[in-house]
Amino acid sequence: MNEWFKKTAQNLKEMWQKWSIVQKLILGAIVVVIIVAIVLLATLSAKPDTVRLYNQPVTDEVQRSRIISRLEKDNVEVYVSSDGYISVKDRATAARYRSQLIAEGYEPTNVDVYSLLDTTSWSRNDFDDKTKWLRVTQAAVKEHLEQLSGIARAEVKLVLPDETLFRSEQRPVTASVILYAEPNSDVLTKSSQVKGIQHLIMTSVEGLTEENLSIVDGSTNEEINDWEGMAEADRLTNIQKQQRLILKLETQYSSQVLDALRAIYTDNRVRIANMKIDMDMSERQSTELKYTPFVMKEDNKDTSYDDSDIRESALVSEETVDITETGTGYNPEGPAGTSGQNPPVISDMSNMISQTTQSGVKRNYAIGQINSATVESPSIDRVTVSVNVDGTWRKVYDEKGNPVMTESGSFERAYTPVSEADLAQITQLVQGAIGYNKDRGDIVTVTNIAFDRSAEFAAEDEAYRKAQRTRNAILFSLIGVAAVLILFILVRFISRELERRRRLKEEELLRKQQAEREQALWDAKEQGVEVTMSVEERRRAELQENAIALAKEHPEDVAMLIRTWLMEE
């Protein structure tokens, strides 16, 4: 095997020395093209199977289990190595949940979650910009606070939520600050100084409001920017709490509606245009006596007319009275001993028979009466919801199954709106999600308006065109490599053919010369002429005689030698 390698290397060296400059350049170009093609294919096809969530292993098993449970809650594929590294399927998922875990308080204590940002990158993205903004702002606020007189140490935590399409769904910027005062310092006990610190933090963080800022004394773990001790502050705080309650209910109702619809129509097809809850925040005690009619049958709200049965009262008892009296008529004359003053007509009727008849009906009725004592607390007056559901877009394909492209090189797409029956069912679903009550005037509106997806379609078209360009580049590269290889083979074949012809020509010339010499020697021998041979001719004759003798004695070795020569050629 070693002799074969040596012989092959010697043949390649001799071949390289025999080649012309053009042949050497062609071989170099072929090698360069093959290397470039291999590098290009490796670059385009090499993709990591998984991406690490953090650059350091999570050694705490409890924290690692919490992180894995949180990711599995969102159906994220998680991979954990034997040494504690947590990995996900791609970079987009890692970037998203790395930020989300920080915001939700799942970041491990022994890992610098921002260590990925310390590496140099050829590109930037929204996650990098957002995280860098958070780190720079937190560092700036921390530095400002620690420079104040009386503050020994400060810890700052900011949360910057993702931007949403609608303002009603946008979560506010929040911040939590823990301050540690120096010994014998009252900087955290005076309200004026605490308000100054609060104002400093709010002006340092864009979009941060007072209600979303929490300042805590690290020594007592008490919130020091809570101004509930003041009457006016109480009123403002109550209003803020009421607004927070309304906002919480609106967020809760929005989540219920979105969760119910996104499971059917996916995340990017459902938007809540408006979620408004009107509430009565008054709290008062009242006692009321109310007389009401009897409602024998309630009104059916599903009918367009009033079919209720309302009566003013109900009969409890009934009594019928019939009285008839017969007797002597009584004619008063006045005091005794005096003459009467009755008119003659009445006086003439004295001592006559009289008869009296009375008849009547006595009925007792009951009237509705409500005597109530109530304590009114915050209650929902009305809920107004507006939901928009997008239709579906699909690509148009020809008879052969290929996508139809427009003149601009984009996919041709067709839009299918949501049917009226589906809109009616969505309306019923939303009504059930918010606890729809027609009596309090709730309004539910469901529309089908197509979303603007031009940016999404443009990105998809560009990705398709990029894939086409990449495929064409690879195809042309392979064609170029094949063409260069074919050209090399042709040049090699032609050069070997020319070499073979030259060698045959030389052999033919030598054979003719040898034949002429032998003929001359034979002629001289026949003529009896003494012929003197040169040293070279005598050496060649001896070699020829030795070769003939060796061939006769060892024919197999000679045959093996000839086969080896032929294989080398």
Short mmCIF file of C-alpha atoms in Angstrom, two decimals, residues 42-472:
data_model
loop_
_atom_site.label_atom_id
_atom_site.label_comp_id
_atom_site.label_asym_id
_atom_site.label_seq_id
_atom_site.Cartn_x
_atom_site.Cartn_y
_atom_site.Cartn_z
CA ALA A 42 -22.71 24.14 4.24
CA THR A 43 -23.69 27.74 5.02
CA LEU A 44 -27.17 27.45 3.53
CA SER A 45 -27.99 24.03 4.91
CA ALA A 46 -26.34 24.21 8.34
CA LYS A 47 -28.97 25.10 10.94
CA PRO A 48 -28.79 24.36 14.64
CA ASP A 49 -31.30 21.85 15.92
CA THR A 50 -31.97 23.80 19.11
CA VAL A 51 -31.11 27.16 20.65
CA ARG A 52 -30.11 27.62 24.27
CA LEU A 53 -32.42 29.74 26.36
CA TYR A 54 -29.52 30.91 28.54
CA ASN A 55 -25.77 30.77 27.94
CA GLN A 56 -25.24 29.27 31.38
CA PRO A 57 -26.71 26.09 32.93
CA VAL A 58 -29.56 26.39 35.43
CA THR A 59 -28.20 24.41 38.37
CA ASP A 60 -31.12 24.94 40.75
CA GLU A 61 -33.57 22.08 40.11
CA VAL A 62 -36.54 23.99 41.58
CA GLN A 63 -35.98 27.00 39.34
CA ARG A 64 -35.35 24.76 36.35
CA SER A 65 -38.61 22.89 36.97
CA ARG A 66 -40.53 26.20 37.25
CA ILE A 67 -39.10 27.42 33.95
CA ILE A 68 -39.84 24.13 32.19
CA SER A 69 -43.42 24.06 33.55
CA ARG A 70 -43.99 27.64 32.39
CA LEU A 71 -42.75 26.84 28.87
CA GLU A 72 -44.75 23.61 28.65
CA LYS A 73 -47.84 25.59 29.66
CA ASP A 74 -47.59 27.37 26.27
CA ASN A 75 -46.86 24.06 24.46
CA VAL A 76 -43.22 25.01 23.85
CA GLU A 77 -40.82 22.15 23.12
CA VAL A 78 -38.14 22.19 25.84
CA TYR A 79 -34.86 20.28 25.84
CA VAL A 80 -32.70 19.94 28.97
CA SER A 81 -29.16 18.61 28.74
CA SER A 82 -27.46 16.53 31.40
CA ASP A 83 -25.41 19.52 32.56
CA GLY A 84 -28.46 21.78 33.09
CA TYR A 85 -28.70 23.78 29.82
CA ILE A 86 -32.26 24.62 28.73
CA SER A 87 -32.89 24.77 24.96
CA VAL A 88 -35.85 25.51 22.68
CA LYS A 89 -36.47 24.82 19.02
CA ASP A 90 -35.47 28.15 17.39
CA ARG A 91 -34.05 31.62 18.05
CA ALA A 92 -37.41 33.40 17.81
CA THR A 93 -38.87 31.26 20.59
CA ALA A 94 -35.76 31.73 22.74
CA ALA A 95 -35.84 35.52 22.32
CA ARG A 96 -39.56 35.73 23.07
CA TYR A 97 -39.59 33.58 26.21
CA ARG A 98 -36.30 34.91 27.53
CA SER A 99 -37.96 38.33 27.80
CA GLN A 100 -41.31 36.92 28.96
CA LEU A 101 -39.73 34.84 31.73
CA ILE A 102 -37.94 37.95 32.98
CA ALA A 103 -41.21 39.93 33.03
CA GLU A 104 -43.01 37.14 34.91
CA GLY A 105 -40.24 36.61 37.46
CA TYR A 106 -39.02 33.20 36.30
CA GLU A 107 -35.41 34.21 35.63
CA PRO A 108 -32.85 32.02 37.47
CA THR A 109 -30.77 33.65 40.16
CA ASN A 110 -27.45 32.12 39.11
CA VAL A 111 -27.73 33.10 35.44
CA ASP A 112 -27.19 36.47 33.80
CA VAL A 113 -30.24 36.53 31.55
CA TYR A 114 -28.77 39.41 29.52
CA SER A 115 -25.44 37.74 28.78
CA LEU A 116 -26.53 37.08 25.20
CA LEU A 117 -26.56 40.81 24.54
CA ASP A 118 -22.87 41.11 25.40
CA THR A 119 -21.89 39.26 22.24
CA THR A 120 -21.32 41.03 18.94
CA SER A 121 -24.04 40.45 16.35
CA TRP A 122 -24.24 41.28 12.67
CA SER A 123 -27.91 42.22 12.94
CA ARG A 124 -30.29 43.91 15.35
CA ASN A 125 -33.83 43.06 16.33
CA ASP A 126 -36.64 44.43 18.48
CA PHE A 127 -35.84 42.12 21.37
CA ASP A 128 -32.22 43.35 21.53
CA ASP A 129 -33.29 47.00 21.38
CA LYS A 130 -35.98 46.53 24.03
CA THR A 131 -33.70 44.65 26.41
CA LYS A 132 -30.87 47.15 25.95
CA TRP A 133 -33.31 49.99 26.63
CA LEU A 134 -34.38 48.27 29.84
CA ARG A 135 -30.82 47.67 30.99
CA VAL A 136 -29.65 51.23 30.22
CA THR A 137 -32.71 52.82 31.84
CA GLN A 138 -32.47 50.64 34.94
CA ALA A 139 -28.78 51.44 35.29
CA ALA A 140 -29.41 55.18 34.85
CA VAL A 141 -32.23 55.27 37.42
CA LYS A 142 -30.18 53.20 39.87
CA GLU A 143 -27.23 55.58 39.49
CA HIS A 144 -29.44 58.66 40.03
CA LEU A 145 -31.02 57.23 43.16
CA GLU A 146 -27.74 56.10 44.72
CA GLN A 147 -26.33 59.61 44.21
CA LEU A 148 -29.07 61.12 46.43
CA SER A 149 -28.19 62.05 49.96
CA GLY A 150 -29.30 59.39 52.46
CA ILE A 151 -29.71 56.54 49.91
CA ALA A 152 -27.24 53.72 50.48
CA ARG A 153 -28.40 51.31 47.78
CA ALA A 154 -31.18 51.03 45.21
CA GLU A 155 -32.64 48.16 43.19
CA VAL A 156 -34.67 49.04 40.10
CA LYS A 157 -36.92 46.71 38.08
CA LEU A 158 -38.70 47.96 34.95
CA VAL A 159 -41.26 46.15 32.81
CA LEU A 160 -41.79 47.32 29.23
CA PRO A 161 -44.80 45.50 27.71
CA ASP A 162 -45.04 44.66 24.02
CA GLU A 163 -46.91 47.08 21.81
CA THR A 164 -50.41 46.01 20.78
CA LEU A 165 -52.58 46.96 17.85
CA PHE A 166 -55.30 48.67 19.92
CA ARG A 167 -54.73 51.19 22.67
CA SER A 168 -57.33 49.52 24.89
CA GLU A 169 -55.23 46.33 24.92
CA GLN A 170 -51.94 48.12 25.67
CA ARG A 171 -50.50 47.33 29.08
CA PRO A 172 -48.76 50.20 30.86
CA VAL A 173 -45.09 50.56 31.75
CA THR A 174 -44.52 49.50 35.36
CA ALA A 175 -41.60 49.90 37.74
CA SER A 176 -40.69 48.65 41.20
CA VAL A 177 -37.91 50.29 43.23
CA ILE A 178 -36.42 49.05 46.51
CA LEU A 179 -34.48 51.68 48.47
CA TYR A 180 -32.12 51.16 51.40
CA ALA A 181 -31.48 54.25 53.52
CA GLU A 182 -28.24 55.07 55.21
CA PRO A 183 -28.09 54.75 59.00
CA ASN A 184 -29.78 57.64 60.88
CA SER A 185 -31.32 58.98 57.67
CA ASP A 186 -34.98 60.01 57.40
CA VAL A 187 -35.04 60.31 53.62
CA LEU A 188 -37.60 57.49 53.34
CA THR A 189 -39.89 58.77 56.10
CA LYS A 190 -40.57 62.32 54.89
CA SER A 191 -43.34 62.50 52.33
CA SER A 192 -41.80 65.53 50.59
CA GLN A 193 -38.56 63.66 49.94
CA VAL A 194 -40.40 60.51 48.86
CA LYS A 195 -42.44 62.59 46.39
CA GLY A 196 -39.19 64.03 45.03
CA ILE A 197 -37.78 60.53 44.55
CA GLN A 198 -41.00 59.44 42.88
CA HIS A 199 -40.90 62.43 40.53
CA LEU A 200 -37.26 61.64 39.66
CA ILE A 201 -38.11 58.06 38.72
CA MET A 202 -41.18 59.01 36.68
CA THR A 203 -39.28 61.63 34.68
CA SER A 204 -36.44 59.15 34.05
CA VAL A 205 -38.70 56.43 32.59
CA GLU A 206 -40.79 57.31 29.55
CA GLY A 207 -44.45 56.33 29.85
CA LEU A 208 -44.30 55.55 33.58
CA THR A 209 -47.22 56.88 35.66
CA GLU A 210 -47.69 57.25 39.39
CA GLU A 211 -50.16 54.40 39.72
CA ASN A 212 -47.74 51.97 38.06
CA LEU A 213 -44.74 52.90 40.25
CA SER A 214 -44.05 51.10 43.51
CA ILE A 215 -41.34 52.36 45.89
CA VAL A 216 -40.56 50.05 48.82
CA ASP A 217 -38.40 50.60 51.87
CA GLY A 218 -36.00 47.66 51.85
CA SER A 219 -35.59 47.67 55.64
CA THR A 220 -39.32 47.50 56.45
CA ASN A 221 -40.73 46.07 53.17
CA GLU A 222 -43.42 48.77 53.20
CA GLU A 223 -44.59 50.81 50.23
CA ILE A 224 -43.67 54.42 50.95
CA ASN A 225 -45.34 56.14 48.00
CA ASP A 226 -48.88 55.18 49.07
CA TRP A 227 -50.67 58.40 50.08
CA GLU A 228 -53.88 56.91 51.53
CA GLY A 229 -53.40 58.80 54.79
CA MET A 230 -54.58 62.08 53.25
CA ALA A 231 -58.23 62.80 52.54
CA GLU A 232 -57.67 64.12 49.07
CA ALA A 233 -55.27 61.32 48.41
CA ASP A 234 -57.97 58.91 49.58
CA ARG A 235 -60.38 60.32 47.05
CA LEU A 236 -57.85 60.10 44.25
CA THR A 237 -56.84 56.64 45.36
CA ASN A 238 -60.45 55.51 45.36
CA ILE A 239 -60.90 56.86 41.87
CA GLN A 240 -57.74 55.10 40.78
CA LYS A 241 -58.88 51.89 42.41
CA GLN A 242 -62.22 52.20 40.67
CA GLN A 243 -60.47 52.74 37.36
CA ARG A 244 -58.21 49.81 38.07
CA LEU A 245 -61.26 47.70 38.89
CA ILE A 246 -62.90 48.73 35.64
CA LEU A 247 -59.66 48.13 33.75
CA LYS A 248 -59.29 44.73 35.40
CA LEU A 249 -62.84 43.77 34.47
CA GLU A 250 -62.34 45.02 30.92
CA THR A 251 -59.10 43.05 30.65
CA GLN A 252 -60.77 39.97 32.12
CA TYR A 253 -63.72 40.19 29.74
CA SER A 254 -61.38 40.84 26.81
CA SER A 255 -59.30 37.79 27.72
CA GLN A 256 -62.41 35.63 27.98
CA VAL A 257 -63.64 36.78 24.56
CA LEU A 258 -60.22 36.40 22.92
CA ASP A 259 -59.59 32.99 24.48
CA ALA A 260 -62.96 31.78 23.25
CA LEU A 261 -62.44 33.05 19.68
CA ARG A 262 -58.72 32.51 19.17
CA ALA A 263 -59.12 28.80 19.80
CA ILE A 264 -61.41 28.76 16.74
CA TYR A 265 -60.14 31.52 14.45
CA THR A 266 -56.40 31.70 15.51
CA ASP A 267 -54.65 34.66 17.13
CA ASN A 268 -54.15 36.90 14.11
CA ARG A 269 -57.78 36.85 12.95
CA VAL A 270 -59.54 38.22 16.05
CA ARG A 271 -59.35 41.75 17.45
CA ILE A 272 -61.41 43.50 20.11
CA ALA A 273 -62.05 47.00 18.81
CA ASN A 274 -63.75 48.20 21.98
CA MET A 275 -64.43 46.85 25.45
CA LYS A 276 -66.23 49.37 27.62
CA ILE A 277 -67.76 48.68 31.03
CA ASP A 278 -69.90 51.35 32.73
CA MET A 279 -70.09 50.87 36.49
CA ASP A 280 -71.96 52.53 39.34
CA MET A 281 -69.35 53.04 42.07
CA SER A 282 -71.67 54.61 44.66
CA GLU A 283 -72.06 53.01 48.07
CA ARG A 284 -75.09 54.13 50.12
CA GLN A 285 -77.74 52.67 52.40
CA SER A 286 -81.41 53.28 51.65
CA THR A 287 -84.81 52.21 53.06
CA GLU A 288 -87.74 52.25 50.68
CA LEU A 289 -91.48 51.48 50.91
CA LYS A 290 -92.95 50.92 47.51
CA TYR A 291 -96.48 50.02 46.40
CA THR A 292 -96.43 48.04 43.24
CA PRO A 293 -98.99 46.25 41.12
CA PHE A 294 -99.16 42.50 40.95
CA VAL A 295 -97.21 41.01 38.02
CA MET A 296 -98.99 37.83 37.12
CA LYS A 297 -96.79 37.19 34.07
CA GLU A 298 -93.44 38.70 33.10
CA ASP A 299 -92.85 40.28 29.72
CA ASN A 300 -91.06 38.02 27.23
CA LYS A 301 -88.05 40.00 25.92
CA ASP A 302 -87.79 37.87 22.80
CA THR A 303 -91.15 39.13 21.51
CA SER A 304 -91.70 42.50 19.88
CA TYR A 305 -94.80 43.26 21.97
CA ASP A 306 -95.68 43.45 25.66
CA ASP A 307 -97.38 40.24 26.73
CA SER A 308 -97.11 40.77 30.46
CA ASP A 309 -100.12 40.41 32.81
CA ILE A 310 -100.11 43.23 35.41
CA ARG A 311 -102.98 43.87 37.86
CA GLU A 312 -103.35 46.81 40.22
CA SER A 313 -104.67 44.75 43.16
CA ALA A 314 -105.95 41.36 44.23
CA LEU A 315 -109.35 40.60 45.88
CA VAL A 316 -108.88 39.25 49.40
CA SER A 317 -112.52 39.08 50.73
CA GLU A 318 -116.02 40.19 49.71
CA GLU A 319 -119.16 40.92 51.85
CA THR A 320 -122.71 41.62 50.50
CA VAL A 321 -125.15 43.57 52.79
CA ASP A 322 -129.02 43.79 52.23
CA ILE A 323 -131.07 45.62 54.99
CA THR A 324 -134.87 46.30 54.89
CA GLU A 325 -136.65 48.17 57.85
CA THR A 326 -140.43 48.75 58.32
CA GLY A 327 -141.98 50.92 61.16
CA THR A 328 -143.88 54.02 62.27
CA GLY A 329 -142.64 57.20 60.88
CA TYR A 330 -141.13 59.56 63.42
CA ASN A 331 -141.98 63.21 63.15
CA PRO A 332 -139.97 65.36 65.54
CA GLU A 333 -141.97 68.21 67.10
CA GLY A 334 -139.30 69.86 69.06
CA PRO A 335 -139.04 70.33 72.82
CA ALA A 336 -142.02 69.35 75.04
CA GLY A 337 -144.60 72.04 75.64
CA THR A 338 -143.84 73.83 72.44
CA SER A 339 -145.53 73.72 69.09
CA GLY A 340 -143.79 71.93 66.29
CA GLN A 341 -142.12 73.76 63.45
CA ASN A 342 -142.47 71.11 60.74
CA PRO A 343 -144.01 72.08 57.48
CA PRO A 344 -147.65 71.09 56.97
CA VAL A 345 -146.70 68.36 54.48
CA ILE A 346 -144.56 66.58 57.02
CA SER A 347 -146.98 67.15 59.88
CA ASP A 348 -149.72 65.44 57.92
CA MET A 349 -147.54 62.31 57.62
CA SER A 350 -147.30 61.82 61.35
CA ASN A 351 -147.96 58.28 62.68
CA MET A 352 -147.81 56.78 59.19
CA ILE A 353 -145.87 53.47 58.35
CA SER A 354 -142.27 53.89 57.01
CA GLN A 355 -140.01 51.37 55.20
CA THR A 356 -136.19 51.61 54.62
CA THR A 357 -134.17 49.35 52.33
CA GLN A 358 -130.28 49.23 52.22
CA SER A 359 -128.10 47.05 49.99
CA GLY A 360 -124.35 47.03 49.34
CA VAL A 361 -121.17 44.99 48.67
CA LYS A 362 -118.02 45.28 50.78
CA ARG A 363 -114.76 44.10 49.16
CA ASN A 364 -111.24 44.01 50.60
CA TYR A 365 -108.32 44.34 48.10
CA ALA A 366 -104.59 43.77 48.64
CA ILE A 367 -102.01 46.05 47.02
CA GLY A 368 -98.38 45.02 46.29
CA GLN A 369 -95.99 46.46 48.84
CA ILE A 370 -92.15 46.32 49.00
CA ASN A 371 -90.30 47.47 52.06
CA SER A 372 -86.55 47.16 51.39
CA ALA A 373 -83.36 48.27 53.03
CA THR A 374 -80.37 47.99 50.65
CA VAL A 375 -76.67 48.77 50.67
CA GLU A 376 -75.63 49.71 47.15
CA SER A 377 -72.10 48.75 46.11
CA PRO A 378 -70.22 48.99 42.77
CA SER A 379 -72.21 47.25 40.09
CA ILE A 380 -72.06 46.96 36.32
CA ASP A 381 -74.48 49.25 34.54
CA ARG A 382 -73.70 48.27 30.96
CA VAL A 383 -71.16 46.32 28.92
CA THR A 384 -70.30 47.36 25.37
CA VAL A 385 -68.19 45.05 23.21
CA SER A 386 -67.10 45.40 19.59
CA VAL A 387 -65.30 42.43 18.02
CA ASN A 388 -63.86 42.21 14.51
CA VAL A 389 -63.10 38.83 12.92
CA ASP A 390 -61.02 38.65 9.78
CA GLY A 391 -61.77 36.27 6.93
CA THR A 392 -59.33 33.78 5.44
CA TRP A 393 -56.74 34.33 2.71
CA ARG A 394 -55.61 31.50 0.48
CA LYS A 395 -53.17 31.26 -2.39
CA VAL A 396 -54.47 30.61 -5.89
CA TYR A 397 -53.04 27.55 -7.67
CA ASP A 398 -53.22 26.57 -11.33
CA GLU A 399 -54.25 23.20 -12.74
CA LYS A 400 -50.74 21.77 -12.23
CA GLY A 401 -50.69 22.69 -8.54
CA ASN A 402 -48.26 25.59 -8.91
CA PRO A 403 -49.00 28.92 -7.20
CA VAL A 404 -50.25 31.67 -9.49
CA MET A 405 -47.97 34.72 -9.44
CA THR A 406 -48.91 38.29 -10.30
CA GLU A 407 -46.99 40.54 -12.68
CA SER A 408 -45.05 42.02 -9.74
CA GLY A 409 -43.80 38.59 -8.69
CA SER A 410 -46.16 38.14 -5.70
CA PHE A 411 -48.58 35.34 -4.87
CA GLU A 412 -52.12 35.79 -6.11
CA ARG A 413 -54.44 35.44 -3.12
CA ALA A 414 -58.22 35.14 -2.71
CA TYR A 415 -60.16 36.44 0.31
CA THR A 416 -63.06 34.52 1.85
CA PRO A 417 -65.22 36.57 4.29
CA VAL A 418 -66.89 35.20 7.39
CA SER A 419 -70.46 34.06 6.70
CA GLU A 420 -73.48 35.64 8.35
CA ALA A 421 -74.27 32.38 10.16
CA ASP A 422 -70.79 32.35 11.68
CA LEU A 423 -71.12 35.99 12.71
CA ALA A 424 -74.40 35.16 14.47
CA GLN A 425 -72.76 32.27 16.32
CA ILE A 426 -69.79 34.48 17.25
CA THR A 427 -72.23 37.04 18.63
CA GLN A 428 -73.86 34.39 20.82
CA LEU A 429 -70.42 33.19 21.95
CA VAL A 430 -69.34 36.72 22.94
CA GLN A 431 -72.63 37.30 24.75
CA GLY A 432 -72.08 34.17 26.78
CA ALA A 433 -68.47 35.14 27.55
CA ILE A 434 -69.38 38.56 29.00
CA GLY A 435 -72.62 37.52 30.72
CA TYR A 436 -74.88 39.45 28.34
CA ASN A 437 -77.92 41.04 29.99
CA LYS A 438 -80.41 42.73 27.72
CA ASP A 439 -82.25 44.40 30.61
CA ARG A 440 -79.21 46.53 31.55
CA GLY A 441 -78.64 47.59 27.92
CA ASP A 442 -75.57 45.53 27.00
CA ILE A 443 -74.40 45.91 23.40
CA VAL A 444 -72.45 43.26 21.46
CA THR A 445 -71.28 44.05 17.93
CA VAL A 446 -69.44 41.53 15.75
CA THR A 447 -68.14 42.63 12.32
CA ASN A 448 -66.13 41.12 9.50
CA ILE A 449 -63.63 43.67 8.20
CA ALA A 450 -60.50 42.45 6.42
CA PHE A 451 -57.23 43.24 8.20
CA ASP A 452 -54.40 45.00 6.39
CA ARG A 453 -51.93 42.18 5.79
CA SER A 454 -49.79 43.89 3.13
CA ALA A 455 -46.65 43.76 5.31
CA GLU A 456 -47.20 40.07 6.12
CA PHE A 457 -47.81 39.22 2.48
CA ALA A 458 -44.77 41.25 1.39
CA ALA A 459 -42.56 39.36 3.85
CA GLU A 460 -43.94 36.03 2.66
CA ASP A 461 -43.39 36.97 -0.99
CA GLU A 462 -39.86 38.16 -0.28
CA ALA A 463 -39.06 34.92 1.57
CA TYR A 464 -40.33 32.93 -1.42
CA ARG A 465 -38.27 35.00 -3.87
CA LYS A 466 -35.20 34.67 -1.66
CA ALA A 467 -35.64 30.89 -1.54
CA GLN A 468 -35.95 30.87 -5.34
CA ARG A 469 -32.77 32.93 -5.73
CA THR A 470 -30.91 30.66 -3.32
CA ARG A 471 -32.04 27.56 -5.16
CA ASN A 472 -31.06 29.04 -8.51
#
